[in-house]
PDB file of C-alpha atoms in Angstrom:
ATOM      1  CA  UNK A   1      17.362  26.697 -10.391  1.00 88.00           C
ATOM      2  CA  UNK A   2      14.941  24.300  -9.490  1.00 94.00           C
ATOM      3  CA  UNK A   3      11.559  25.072  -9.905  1.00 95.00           C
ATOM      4  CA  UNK A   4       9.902  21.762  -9.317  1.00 97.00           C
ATOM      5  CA  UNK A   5      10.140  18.482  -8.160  1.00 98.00           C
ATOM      6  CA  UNK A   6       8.519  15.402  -9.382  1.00 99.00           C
ATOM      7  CA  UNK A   7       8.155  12.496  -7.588  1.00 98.00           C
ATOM      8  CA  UNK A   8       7.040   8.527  -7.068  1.00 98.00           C
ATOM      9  CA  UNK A   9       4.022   7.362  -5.651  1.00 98.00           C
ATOM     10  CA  UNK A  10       4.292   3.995  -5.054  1.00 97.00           C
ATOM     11  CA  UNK A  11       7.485   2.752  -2.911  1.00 96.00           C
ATOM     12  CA  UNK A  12       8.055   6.364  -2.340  1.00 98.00           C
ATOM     13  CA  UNK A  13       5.102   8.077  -0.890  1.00 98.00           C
ATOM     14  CA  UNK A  14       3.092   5.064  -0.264  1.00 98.00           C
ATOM     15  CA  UNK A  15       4.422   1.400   0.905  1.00 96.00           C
ATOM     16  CA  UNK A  16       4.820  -0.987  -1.802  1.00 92.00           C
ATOM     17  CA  UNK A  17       3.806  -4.091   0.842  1.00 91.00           C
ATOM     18  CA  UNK A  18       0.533  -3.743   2.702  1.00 94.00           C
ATOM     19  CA  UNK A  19      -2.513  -5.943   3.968  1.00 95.00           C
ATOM     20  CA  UNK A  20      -4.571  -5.417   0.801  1.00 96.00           C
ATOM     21  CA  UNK A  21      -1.075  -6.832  -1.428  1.00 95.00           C
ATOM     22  CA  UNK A  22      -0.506  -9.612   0.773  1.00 95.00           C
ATOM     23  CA  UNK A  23      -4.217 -10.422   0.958  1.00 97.00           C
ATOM     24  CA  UNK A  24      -4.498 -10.932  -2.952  1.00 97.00           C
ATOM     25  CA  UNK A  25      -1.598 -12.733  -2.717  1.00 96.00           C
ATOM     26  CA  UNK A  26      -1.901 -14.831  -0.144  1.00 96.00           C
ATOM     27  CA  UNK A  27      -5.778 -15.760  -2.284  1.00 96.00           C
ATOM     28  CA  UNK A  28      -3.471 -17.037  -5.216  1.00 96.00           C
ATOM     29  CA  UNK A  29      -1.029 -19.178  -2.910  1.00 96.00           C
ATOM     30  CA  UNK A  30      -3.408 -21.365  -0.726  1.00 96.00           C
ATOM     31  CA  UNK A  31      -5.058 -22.499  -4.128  1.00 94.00           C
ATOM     32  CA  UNK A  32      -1.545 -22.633  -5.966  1.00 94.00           C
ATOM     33  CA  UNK A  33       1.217 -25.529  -6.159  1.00 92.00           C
ATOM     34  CA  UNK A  34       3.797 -22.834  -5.033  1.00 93.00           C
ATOM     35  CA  UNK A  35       5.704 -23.498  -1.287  1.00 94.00           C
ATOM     36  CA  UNK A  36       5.282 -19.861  -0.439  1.00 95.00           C
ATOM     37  CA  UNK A  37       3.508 -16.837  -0.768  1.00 95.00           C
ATOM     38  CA  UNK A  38       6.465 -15.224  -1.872  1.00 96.00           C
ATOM     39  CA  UNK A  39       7.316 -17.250  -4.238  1.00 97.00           C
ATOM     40  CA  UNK A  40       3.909 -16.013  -6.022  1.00 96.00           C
ATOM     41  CA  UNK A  41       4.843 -12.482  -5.395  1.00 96.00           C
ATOM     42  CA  UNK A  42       7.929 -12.511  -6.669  1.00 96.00           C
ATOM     43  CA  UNK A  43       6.681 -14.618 -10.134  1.00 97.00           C
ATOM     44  CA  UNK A  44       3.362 -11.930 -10.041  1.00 96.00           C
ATOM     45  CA  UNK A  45       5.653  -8.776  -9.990  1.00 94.00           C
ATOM     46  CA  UNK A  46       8.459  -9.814 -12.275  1.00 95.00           C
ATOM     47  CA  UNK A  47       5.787 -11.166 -14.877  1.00 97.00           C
ATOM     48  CA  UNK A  48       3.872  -7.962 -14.533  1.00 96.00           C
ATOM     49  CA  UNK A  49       6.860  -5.978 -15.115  1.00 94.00           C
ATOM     50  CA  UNK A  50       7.590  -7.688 -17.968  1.00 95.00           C
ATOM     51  CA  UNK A  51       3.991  -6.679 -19.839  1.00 95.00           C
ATOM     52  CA  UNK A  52       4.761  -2.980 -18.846  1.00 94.00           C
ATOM     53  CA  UNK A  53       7.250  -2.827 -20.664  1.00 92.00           C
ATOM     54  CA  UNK A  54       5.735  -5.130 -23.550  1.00 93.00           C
ATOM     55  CA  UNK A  55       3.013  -2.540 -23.551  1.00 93.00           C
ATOM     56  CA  UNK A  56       5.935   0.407 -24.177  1.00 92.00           C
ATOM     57  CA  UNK A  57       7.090  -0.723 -26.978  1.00 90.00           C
ATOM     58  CA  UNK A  58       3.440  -2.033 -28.240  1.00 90.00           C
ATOM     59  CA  UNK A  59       0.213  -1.150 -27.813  1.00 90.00           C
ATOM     60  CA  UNK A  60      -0.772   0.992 -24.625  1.00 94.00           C
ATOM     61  CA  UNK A  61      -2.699  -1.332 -22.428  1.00 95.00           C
ATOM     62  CA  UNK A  62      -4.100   0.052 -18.165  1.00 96.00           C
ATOM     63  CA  UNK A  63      -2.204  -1.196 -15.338  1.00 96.00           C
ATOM     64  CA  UNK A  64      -5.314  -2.521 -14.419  1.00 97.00           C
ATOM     65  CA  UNK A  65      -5.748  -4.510 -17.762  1.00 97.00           C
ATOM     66  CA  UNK A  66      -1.987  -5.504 -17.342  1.00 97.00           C
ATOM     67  CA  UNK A  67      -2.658  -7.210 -13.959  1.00 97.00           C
ATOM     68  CA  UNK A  68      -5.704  -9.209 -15.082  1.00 98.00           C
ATOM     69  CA  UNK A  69      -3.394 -10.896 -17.522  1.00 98.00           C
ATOM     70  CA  UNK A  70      -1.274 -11.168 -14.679  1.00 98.00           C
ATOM     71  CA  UNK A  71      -3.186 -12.808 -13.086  1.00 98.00           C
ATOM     72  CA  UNK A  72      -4.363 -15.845 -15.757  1.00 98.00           C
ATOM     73  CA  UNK A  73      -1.264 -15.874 -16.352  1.00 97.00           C
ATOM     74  CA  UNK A  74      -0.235 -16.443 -12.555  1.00 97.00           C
ATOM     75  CA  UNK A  75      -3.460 -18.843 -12.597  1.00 96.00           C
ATOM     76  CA  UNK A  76      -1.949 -21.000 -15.982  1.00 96.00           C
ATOM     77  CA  UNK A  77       1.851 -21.082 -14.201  1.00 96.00           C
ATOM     78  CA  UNK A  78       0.849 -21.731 -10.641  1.00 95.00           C
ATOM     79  CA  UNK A  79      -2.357 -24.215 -11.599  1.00 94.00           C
ATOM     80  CA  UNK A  80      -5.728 -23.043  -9.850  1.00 94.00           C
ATOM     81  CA  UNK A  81      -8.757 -21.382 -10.981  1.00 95.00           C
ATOM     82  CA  UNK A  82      -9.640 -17.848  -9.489  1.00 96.00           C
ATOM     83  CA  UNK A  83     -12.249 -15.198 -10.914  1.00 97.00           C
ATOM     84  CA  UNK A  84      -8.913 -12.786 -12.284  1.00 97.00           C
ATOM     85  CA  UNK A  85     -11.766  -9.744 -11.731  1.00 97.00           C
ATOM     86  CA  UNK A  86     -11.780 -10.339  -8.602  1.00 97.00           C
ATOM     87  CA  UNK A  87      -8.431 -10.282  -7.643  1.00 97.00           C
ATOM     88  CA  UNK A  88      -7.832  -7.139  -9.739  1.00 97.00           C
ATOM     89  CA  UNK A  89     -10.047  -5.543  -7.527  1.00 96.00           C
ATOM     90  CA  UNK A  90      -8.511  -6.633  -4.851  1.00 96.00           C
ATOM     91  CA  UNK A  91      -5.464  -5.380  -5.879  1.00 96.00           C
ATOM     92  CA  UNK A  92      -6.721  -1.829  -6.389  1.00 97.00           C
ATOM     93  CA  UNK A  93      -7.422  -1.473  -2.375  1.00 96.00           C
ATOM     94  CA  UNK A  94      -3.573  -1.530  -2.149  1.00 96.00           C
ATOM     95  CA  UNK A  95      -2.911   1.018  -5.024  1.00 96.00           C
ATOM     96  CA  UNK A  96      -5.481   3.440  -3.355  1.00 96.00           C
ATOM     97  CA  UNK A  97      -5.398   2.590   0.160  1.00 96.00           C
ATOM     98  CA  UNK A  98      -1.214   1.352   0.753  1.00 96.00           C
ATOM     99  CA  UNK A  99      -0.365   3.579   3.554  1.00 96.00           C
ATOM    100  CA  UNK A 100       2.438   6.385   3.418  1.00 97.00           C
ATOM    101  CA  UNK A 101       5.390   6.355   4.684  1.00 98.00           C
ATOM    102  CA  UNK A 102       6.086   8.503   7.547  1.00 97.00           C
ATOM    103  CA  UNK A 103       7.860  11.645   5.974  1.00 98.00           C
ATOM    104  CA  UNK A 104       5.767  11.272   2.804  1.00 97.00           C
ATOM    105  CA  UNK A 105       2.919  14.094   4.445  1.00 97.00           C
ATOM    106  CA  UNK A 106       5.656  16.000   6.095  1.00 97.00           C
ATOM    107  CA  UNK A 107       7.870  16.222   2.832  1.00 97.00           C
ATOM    108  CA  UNK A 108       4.336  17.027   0.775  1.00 97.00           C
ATOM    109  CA  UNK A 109       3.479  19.841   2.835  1.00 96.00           C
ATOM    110  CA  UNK A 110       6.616  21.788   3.316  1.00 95.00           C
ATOM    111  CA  UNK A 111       8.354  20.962   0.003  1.00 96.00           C
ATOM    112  CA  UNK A 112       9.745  24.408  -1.109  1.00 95.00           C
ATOM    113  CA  UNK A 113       8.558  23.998  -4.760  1.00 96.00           C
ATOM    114  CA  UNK A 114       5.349  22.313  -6.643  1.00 97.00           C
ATOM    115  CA  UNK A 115       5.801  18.457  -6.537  1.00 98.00           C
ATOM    116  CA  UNK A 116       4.137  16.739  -8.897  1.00 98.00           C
ATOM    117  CA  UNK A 117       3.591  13.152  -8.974  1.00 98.00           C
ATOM    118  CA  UNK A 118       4.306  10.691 -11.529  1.00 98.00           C
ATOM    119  CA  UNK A 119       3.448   7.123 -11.290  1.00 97.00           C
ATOM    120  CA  UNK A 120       2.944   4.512 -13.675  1.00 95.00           C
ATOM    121  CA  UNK A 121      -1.037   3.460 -11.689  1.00 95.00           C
ATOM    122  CA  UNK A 122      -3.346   4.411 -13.751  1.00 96.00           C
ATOM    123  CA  UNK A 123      -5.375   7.376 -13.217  1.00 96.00           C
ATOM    124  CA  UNK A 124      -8.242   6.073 -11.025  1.00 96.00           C
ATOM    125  CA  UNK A 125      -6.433   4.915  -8.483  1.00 96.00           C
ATOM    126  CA  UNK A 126      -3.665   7.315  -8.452  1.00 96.00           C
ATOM    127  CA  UNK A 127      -5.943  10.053  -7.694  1.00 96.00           C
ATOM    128  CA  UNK A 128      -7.949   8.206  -5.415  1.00 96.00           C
ATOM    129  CA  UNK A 129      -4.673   7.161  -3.216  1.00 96.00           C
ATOM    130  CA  UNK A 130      -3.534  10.969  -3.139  1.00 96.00           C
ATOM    131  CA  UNK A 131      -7.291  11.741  -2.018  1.00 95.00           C
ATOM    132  CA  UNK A 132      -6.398   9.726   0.778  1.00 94.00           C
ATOM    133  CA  UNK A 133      -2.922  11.447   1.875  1.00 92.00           C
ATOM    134  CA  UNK A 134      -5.547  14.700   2.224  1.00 92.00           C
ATOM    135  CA  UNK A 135      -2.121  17.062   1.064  1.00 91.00           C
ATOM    136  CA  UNK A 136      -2.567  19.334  -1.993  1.00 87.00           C
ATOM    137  CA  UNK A 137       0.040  18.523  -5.027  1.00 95.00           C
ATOM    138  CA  UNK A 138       0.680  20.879  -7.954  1.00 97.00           C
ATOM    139  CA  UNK A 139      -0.346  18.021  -9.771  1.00 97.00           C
ATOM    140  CA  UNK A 140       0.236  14.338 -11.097  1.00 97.00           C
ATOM    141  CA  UNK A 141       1.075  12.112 -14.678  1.00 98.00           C
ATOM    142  CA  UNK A 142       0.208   8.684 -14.321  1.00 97.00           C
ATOM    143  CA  UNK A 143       0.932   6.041 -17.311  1.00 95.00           C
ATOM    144  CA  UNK A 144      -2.289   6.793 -19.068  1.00 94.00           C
ATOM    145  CA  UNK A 145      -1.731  10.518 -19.690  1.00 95.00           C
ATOM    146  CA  UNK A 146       1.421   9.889 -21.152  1.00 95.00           C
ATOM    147  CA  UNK A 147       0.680   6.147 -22.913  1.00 95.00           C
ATOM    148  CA  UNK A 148       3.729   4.897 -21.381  1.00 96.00           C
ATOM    149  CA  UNK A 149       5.318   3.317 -18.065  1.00 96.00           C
ATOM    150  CA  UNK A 150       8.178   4.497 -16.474  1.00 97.00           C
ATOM    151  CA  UNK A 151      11.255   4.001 -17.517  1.00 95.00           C
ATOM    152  CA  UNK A 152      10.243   5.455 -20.986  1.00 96.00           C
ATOM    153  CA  UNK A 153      11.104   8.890 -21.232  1.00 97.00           C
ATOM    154  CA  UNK A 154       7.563   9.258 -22.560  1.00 97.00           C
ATOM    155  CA  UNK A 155       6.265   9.578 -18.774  1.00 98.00           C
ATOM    156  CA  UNK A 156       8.632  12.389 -18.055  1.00 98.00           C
ATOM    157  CA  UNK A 157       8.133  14.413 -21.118  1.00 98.00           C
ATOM    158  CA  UNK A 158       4.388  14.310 -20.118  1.00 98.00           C
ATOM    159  CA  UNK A 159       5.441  15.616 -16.706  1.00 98.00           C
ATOM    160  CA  UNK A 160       7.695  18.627 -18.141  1.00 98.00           C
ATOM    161  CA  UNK A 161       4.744  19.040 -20.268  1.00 98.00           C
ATOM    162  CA  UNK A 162       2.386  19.289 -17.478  1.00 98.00           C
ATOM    163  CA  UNK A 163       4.540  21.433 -15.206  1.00 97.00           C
ATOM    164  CA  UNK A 164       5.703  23.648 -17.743  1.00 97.00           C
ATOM    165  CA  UNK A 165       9.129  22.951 -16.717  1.00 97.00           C
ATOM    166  CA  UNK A 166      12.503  22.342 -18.639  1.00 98.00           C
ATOM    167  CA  UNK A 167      14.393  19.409 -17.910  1.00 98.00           C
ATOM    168  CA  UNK A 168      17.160  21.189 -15.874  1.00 97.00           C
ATOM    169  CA  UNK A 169      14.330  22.793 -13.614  1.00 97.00           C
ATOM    170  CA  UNK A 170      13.044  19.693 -12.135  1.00 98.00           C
ATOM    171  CA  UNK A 171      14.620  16.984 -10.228  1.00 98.00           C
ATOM    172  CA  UNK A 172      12.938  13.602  -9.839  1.00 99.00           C
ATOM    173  CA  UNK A 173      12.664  11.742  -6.658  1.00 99.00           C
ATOM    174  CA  UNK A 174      12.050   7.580  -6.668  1.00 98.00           C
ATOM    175  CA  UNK A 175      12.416   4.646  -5.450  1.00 97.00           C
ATOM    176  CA  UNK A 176      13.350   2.473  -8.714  1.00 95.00           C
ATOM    177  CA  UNK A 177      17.163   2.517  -9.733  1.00 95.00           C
ATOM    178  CA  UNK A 178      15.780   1.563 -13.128  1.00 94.00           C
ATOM    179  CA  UNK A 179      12.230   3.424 -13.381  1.00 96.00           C
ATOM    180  CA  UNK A 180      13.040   6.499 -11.714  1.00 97.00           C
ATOM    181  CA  UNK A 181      16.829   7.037 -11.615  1.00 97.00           C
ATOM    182  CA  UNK A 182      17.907   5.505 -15.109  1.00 96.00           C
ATOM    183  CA  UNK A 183      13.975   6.639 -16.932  1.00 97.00           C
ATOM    184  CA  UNK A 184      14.895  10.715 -15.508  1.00 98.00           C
ATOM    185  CA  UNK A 185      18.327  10.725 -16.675  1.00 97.00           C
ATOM    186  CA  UNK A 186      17.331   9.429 -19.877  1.00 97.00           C
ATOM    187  CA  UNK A 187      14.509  12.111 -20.103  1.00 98.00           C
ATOM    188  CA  UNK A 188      17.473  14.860 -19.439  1.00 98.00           C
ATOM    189  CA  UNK A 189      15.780  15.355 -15.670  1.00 98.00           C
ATOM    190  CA  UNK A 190      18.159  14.918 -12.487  1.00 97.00           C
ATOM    191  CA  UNK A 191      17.561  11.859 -10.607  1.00 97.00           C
ATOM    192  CA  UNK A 192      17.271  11.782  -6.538  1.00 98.00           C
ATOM    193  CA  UNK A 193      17.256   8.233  -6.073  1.00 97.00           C
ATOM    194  CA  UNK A 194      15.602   7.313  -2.343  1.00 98.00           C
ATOM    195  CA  UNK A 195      17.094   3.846  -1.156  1.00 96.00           C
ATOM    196  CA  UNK A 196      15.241   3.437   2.197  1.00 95.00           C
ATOM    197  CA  UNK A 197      16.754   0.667   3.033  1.00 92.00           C
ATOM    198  CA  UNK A 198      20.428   0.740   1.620  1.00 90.00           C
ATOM    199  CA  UNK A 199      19.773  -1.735  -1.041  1.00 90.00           C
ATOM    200  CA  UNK A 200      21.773  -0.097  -3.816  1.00 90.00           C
ATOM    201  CA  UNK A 201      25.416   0.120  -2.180  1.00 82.00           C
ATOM    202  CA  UNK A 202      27.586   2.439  -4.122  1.00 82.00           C
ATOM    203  CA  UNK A 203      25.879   4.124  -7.378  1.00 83.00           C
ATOM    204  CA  UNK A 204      26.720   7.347  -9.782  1.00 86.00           C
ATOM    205  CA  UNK A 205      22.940   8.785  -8.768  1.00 93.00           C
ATOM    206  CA  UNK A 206      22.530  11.348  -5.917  1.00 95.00           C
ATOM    207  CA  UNK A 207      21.196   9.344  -3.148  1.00 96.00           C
ATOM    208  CA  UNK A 208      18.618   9.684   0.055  1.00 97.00           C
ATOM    209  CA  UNK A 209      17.746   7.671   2.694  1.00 96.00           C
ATOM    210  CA  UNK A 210      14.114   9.496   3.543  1.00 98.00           C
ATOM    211  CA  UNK A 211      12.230  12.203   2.334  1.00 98.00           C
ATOM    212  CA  UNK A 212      13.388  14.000   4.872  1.00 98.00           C
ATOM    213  CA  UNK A 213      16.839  14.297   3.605  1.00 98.00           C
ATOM    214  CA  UNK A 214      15.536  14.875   0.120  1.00 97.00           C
ATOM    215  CA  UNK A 215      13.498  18.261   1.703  1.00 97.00           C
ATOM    216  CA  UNK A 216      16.987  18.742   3.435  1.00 95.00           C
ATOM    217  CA  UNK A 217      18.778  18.352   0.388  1.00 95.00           C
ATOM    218  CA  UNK A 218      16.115  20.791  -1.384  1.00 96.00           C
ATOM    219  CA  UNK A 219      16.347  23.568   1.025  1.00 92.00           C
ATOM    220  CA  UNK A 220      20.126  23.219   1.065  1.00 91.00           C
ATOM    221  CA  UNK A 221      19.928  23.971  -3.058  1.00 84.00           C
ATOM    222  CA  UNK A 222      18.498  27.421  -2.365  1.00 80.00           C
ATOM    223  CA  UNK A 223      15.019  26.154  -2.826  1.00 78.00           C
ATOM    224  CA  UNK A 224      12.672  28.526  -1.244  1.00 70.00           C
ATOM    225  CA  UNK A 225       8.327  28.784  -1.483  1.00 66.00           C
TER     226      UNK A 225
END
């Protein structure tokens, strides 16, 4: 029986590109040596990625600390001089204010069970951006409740923790073939993995192409409020 469902924020409720991403990023690019902005995203993310999961098997460090290194660090490889402050908070306008996706509010408000949602932002800004969706949760984990980013199973434990839930009562719903799909499974928790856009192909997680389906899929479990 499900009796809860957690569930992404960013890249599943909210859009991972958005004016206030490609704003910071397009800052970095006109003073860089880079040929496109894109070229600086895809460097920015990958590097930042790559201190998340430094910090999970280190010391716990704030997404917010993790992007200002980020960001020197994007400064050092791409050769200008920014105030890394400054883009940081840039950056948090798209962590509070990225806009949903369509069927995020419709899935929020009709979802049979409590969601809960579980993000690796750090608090500030996670409950900020669900401010802005204006749709009561049952209630969030973000990476600095737990001291750990998604994929470790840290995250998820918080989240049972939180809910008061056993593993095999919750599924989680992402975006991230490796932070949501692979980081559940490991924590015990069923995986709905939501690829949007068909990027995965063929894959041994349960699979959705909207939020929609995924209430669909809920309601045709037996999941009632």
């Amino acid at each position: 029986m499900i009796r809860a469902v957690f569930i992404d924020y960013m890249g599943t409720l909210v859009q991972e590109e958005s004016e206030y991403a490609n704003a910071v990023i397009g800052r970095c690019f006109k003073q860089s040596k880079a040929t496109k902005p894109s070229e600086v995203a895809a460097w920015w993310f990958f590097r930042h990625d790559e201190l998340l999961e430094e910090c999970n098997k280190n010391e716990y460090k704030t997404e917010y600390e993790i992007a200002y290194r980020t960001f020197l660090l994007a400064m050092e490889h791409f050769q200008f001089t920014d105030d890394a402050h400054m883009l940081c908070e840039m950056l948090t306008k798209h962590w509070t204010c990225s806009p949903p996706f369509g069927d995020a509010v419709p899935f929020l408000q009709n979802c049979p069970v409590p969601v809960f949602v579980v993000s690796s932002n750090d608090t500030l800004y996670l409950e900020e951006g669900l401010r802005r969706l204006d749709v009561p949760i049952a209630g969030l984990v973000s990476s600095e409740m737990s001291g750990a980013y998604k994929p470790d199973t840290r995250i998820f434990k918080k989240a049972l923790e939180v809910s008061g839930c056993l593993p095999e009562e919750v599924i989680h719903i992402g975006d991230s073939l490796r932070s949501d799909a692979l980081g559940a499974q490991k924590a015990g928790i069923k995986p709905l993995l939501l690829d949007r856009y068909g990027k995965y192909g063929p894959c041994v997680f349960e699979k959705v192409s909207s939020l929609t389906e995924a209430l669909e899929w809920l309601l045709q479990k037996g999941c009632s409020r």
